[in-house]
């Protein structure tokens, strides 16, 4: 618990020190994953993008973690009012119970021409948690199970969640 509180404080402080138009930063990034697909579980294979994400043209890019694997950073883009927004979110995992929760997030327009608040709220609500995560396969996959309105249509009997699935790319250079 003490480790988690210290991690949260460090993450919060690191996010305050960056410019308004820059992604959040994860000190000590060590492992990097790349977005692969959406899944229902660790055996389902790729499924359709959830409507909420498809309507905003969400494109997840990477998820990185620090050495502890407790702290993570997701980066993505989405569209709002026809403009491109960047999104970054710091997450804290509880590896004992395989859950992950949003600590902080940021969204900004690439060209400064929209406020990106609607898309940020949708993504924040999905990652707020605590959300279960799946870590499986070879190469290693990390699927963050997020609650979305149409998850039951895509993944019946899955508890209204769909997995945002990343695959391990290696170490951060």
XYZ file of C-alpha atoms in Angstrom:
173
model
C 0.000 0.000 0.000
C 2.790 2.421 0.919
C 4.491 1.685 -2.412
C 1.230 2.439 -4.244
C 0.750 5.784 -2.478
C 4.320 6.850 -3.230
C 3.891 5.801 -6.873
C 0.677 7.824 -7.139
C 2.394 10.898 -5.699
C 5.330 10.593 -8.112
C 3.009 10.124 -11.074
C 0.916 13.137 -10.111
C 3.988 15.342 -9.664
C 5.486 14.236 -12.983
C 2.301 15.082 -14.847
C 2.223 18.634 -13.436
C 5.645 19.518 -14.756
C 4.972 19.170 -18.473
C 3.760 21.649 -21.044
C 0.081 21.911 -21.887
C 0.570 20.440 -25.367
C 2.718 17.434 -24.428
C 1.799 13.900 -23.450
C 2.078 12.779 -19.861
C 5.349 11.133 -18.905
C 6.114 7.952 -16.985
C 9.440 8.190 -15.165
C 11.526 5.043 -15.509
C 9.722 3.573 -18.516
C 11.130 0.117 -19.124
C 8.737 -2.073 -21.114
C 6.773 -1.069 -24.216
C 3.763 -2.661 -25.837
C 2.023 -1.780 -29.082
C -1.731 -1.776 -29.611
C -2.811 -4.974 -31.335
C -6.600 -5.306 -31.304
C -9.755 -5.556 -29.213
C -10.537 -8.884 -27.529
C -13.262 -10.434 -25.383
C -10.883 -12.610 -23.372
C -7.524 -14.307 -23.643
C -8.899 -16.902 -26.105
C -11.264 -14.885 -28.293
C -9.062 -13.421 -30.978
C -9.725 -10.021 -32.511
C -13.217 -8.528 -32.303
C -14.769 -5.329 -33.660
C -13.886 -1.944 -32.208
C -16.439 -0.714 -29.683
C -18.827 1.893 -31.095
C -17.763 4.563 -28.588
C -14.160 4.274 -29.773
C -14.976 3.801 -33.472
C -17.125 6.964 -33.536
C -14.156 8.980 -32.236
C -11.672 7.149 -34.475
C -9.612 6.180 -31.406
C -6.203 4.837 -32.349
C -4.318 3.357 -29.422
C -0.562 3.477 -29.938
C 1.466 2.168 -27.020
C 1.344 1.217 -23.381
C 4.556 1.403 -21.382
C 5.333 0.304 -17.845
C 8.103 0.951 -15.394
C 10.356 -1.730 -13.922
C 7.829 -2.572 -11.197
C 5.076 -3.220 -13.775
C 2.802 -1.286 -11.374
C 2.820 2.045 -13.218
C 1.719 2.370 -16.831
C 1.227 4.980 -19.527
C -1.159 4.620 -22.478
C -0.938 6.874 -25.538
C -3.612 7.270 -28.206
C -5.198 9.691 -30.638
C -8.863 10.392 -31.285
C -10.954 12.853 -33.267
C -13.232 15.523 -31.847
C -15.101 18.046 -33.985
C -13.157 16.687 -36.967
C -9.831 17.569 -35.312
C -7.086 15.245 -34.061
C -6.506 15.035 -30.307
C -3.726 13.253 -28.412
C -4.523 11.342 -25.241
C -2.207 9.990 -22.574
C -3.198 8.264 -19.357
C -1.188 7.207 -16.312
C -2.450 3.998 -14.724
C -1.665 2.146 -11.513
C -1.933 -1.650 -11.400
C -2.627 -3.883 -8.451
C -0.876 -6.985 -9.740
C -2.072 -9.164 -6.859
C -5.669 -8.897 -8.053
C -4.920 -8.140 -11.739
C -6.684 -4.781 -11.776
C -5.693 -1.377 -13.078
C -7.033 2.145 -12.475
C -6.635 5.586 -13.984
C -4.431 7.979 -11.992
C -4.230 10.968 -14.351
C -4.891 11.766 -17.989
C -4.431 14.502 -20.514
C -5.900 15.313 -23.906
C -5.029 18.166 -26.230
C -5.577 19.126 -29.850
C -2.583 18.480 -32.074
C -3.178 21.830 -33.788
C -4.772 23.606 -30.826
C -8.108 23.891 -32.635
C -10.509 22.064 -30.256
C -10.599 21.386 -26.532
C -10.797 17.549 -26.674
C -12.893 17.359 -23.481
C -15.652 15.056 -24.766
C -13.269 12.402 -26.061
C -11.093 12.656 -22.964
C -14.126 12.039 -20.745
C -15.142 8.947 -22.742
C -11.622 7.498 -22.541
C -11.252 8.451 -18.865
C -14.543 6.733 -18.028
C -13.359 3.583 -19.796
C -10.020 3.471 -17.955
C -11.147 4.899 -14.586
C -11.434 1.449 -13.063
C -10.623 -0.466 -11.227
C -10.610 -2.591 -14.394
C -9.449 -6.163 -14.665
C -6.541 -6.853 -16.957
C -5.387 -10.027 -18.665
C -1.720 -10.881 -19.152
C -1.329 -13.888 -21.407
C 0.228 -15.626 -24.411
C 3.520 -15.534 -26.188
C 4.453 -12.914 -27.185
C 2.959 -11.427 -24.034
C -0.379 -9.656 -24.378
C -1.885 -7.132 -21.987
C -5.639 -6.616 -22.368
C -7.238 -3.929 -20.203
C -10.891 -4.866 -19.812
C -12.876 -1.637 -20.098
C -16.619 -1.171 -19.550
C -18.347 0.201 -22.645
C -22.014 0.457 -23.631
C -21.848 -1.928 -26.590
C -19.432 -4.446 -25.058
C -22.315 -6.891 -24.494
C -23.093 -6.838 -28.227
C -19.470 -7.535 -29.155
C -18.603 -9.846 -26.242
C -21.747 -11.540 -24.895
C -21.414 -12.982 -21.386
C -18.313 -10.874 -20.742
C -19.606 -8.634 -17.959
C -20.061 -5.569 -20.231
C -16.323 -5.235 -20.867
C -14.060 -5.450 -23.887
C -10.289 -5.750 -23.861
C -8.003 -3.056 -25.267
C -5.170 -5.398 -26.171
C -1.469 -4.539 -26.422
C 1.374 -6.906 -27.313
C 4.865 -6.665 -25.822
C 7.349 -5.021 -28.177
C 10.374 -5.071 -25.861
C 12.359 -2.680 -23.722
C 12.150 1.088 -24.029
C 15.336 2.329 -25.697
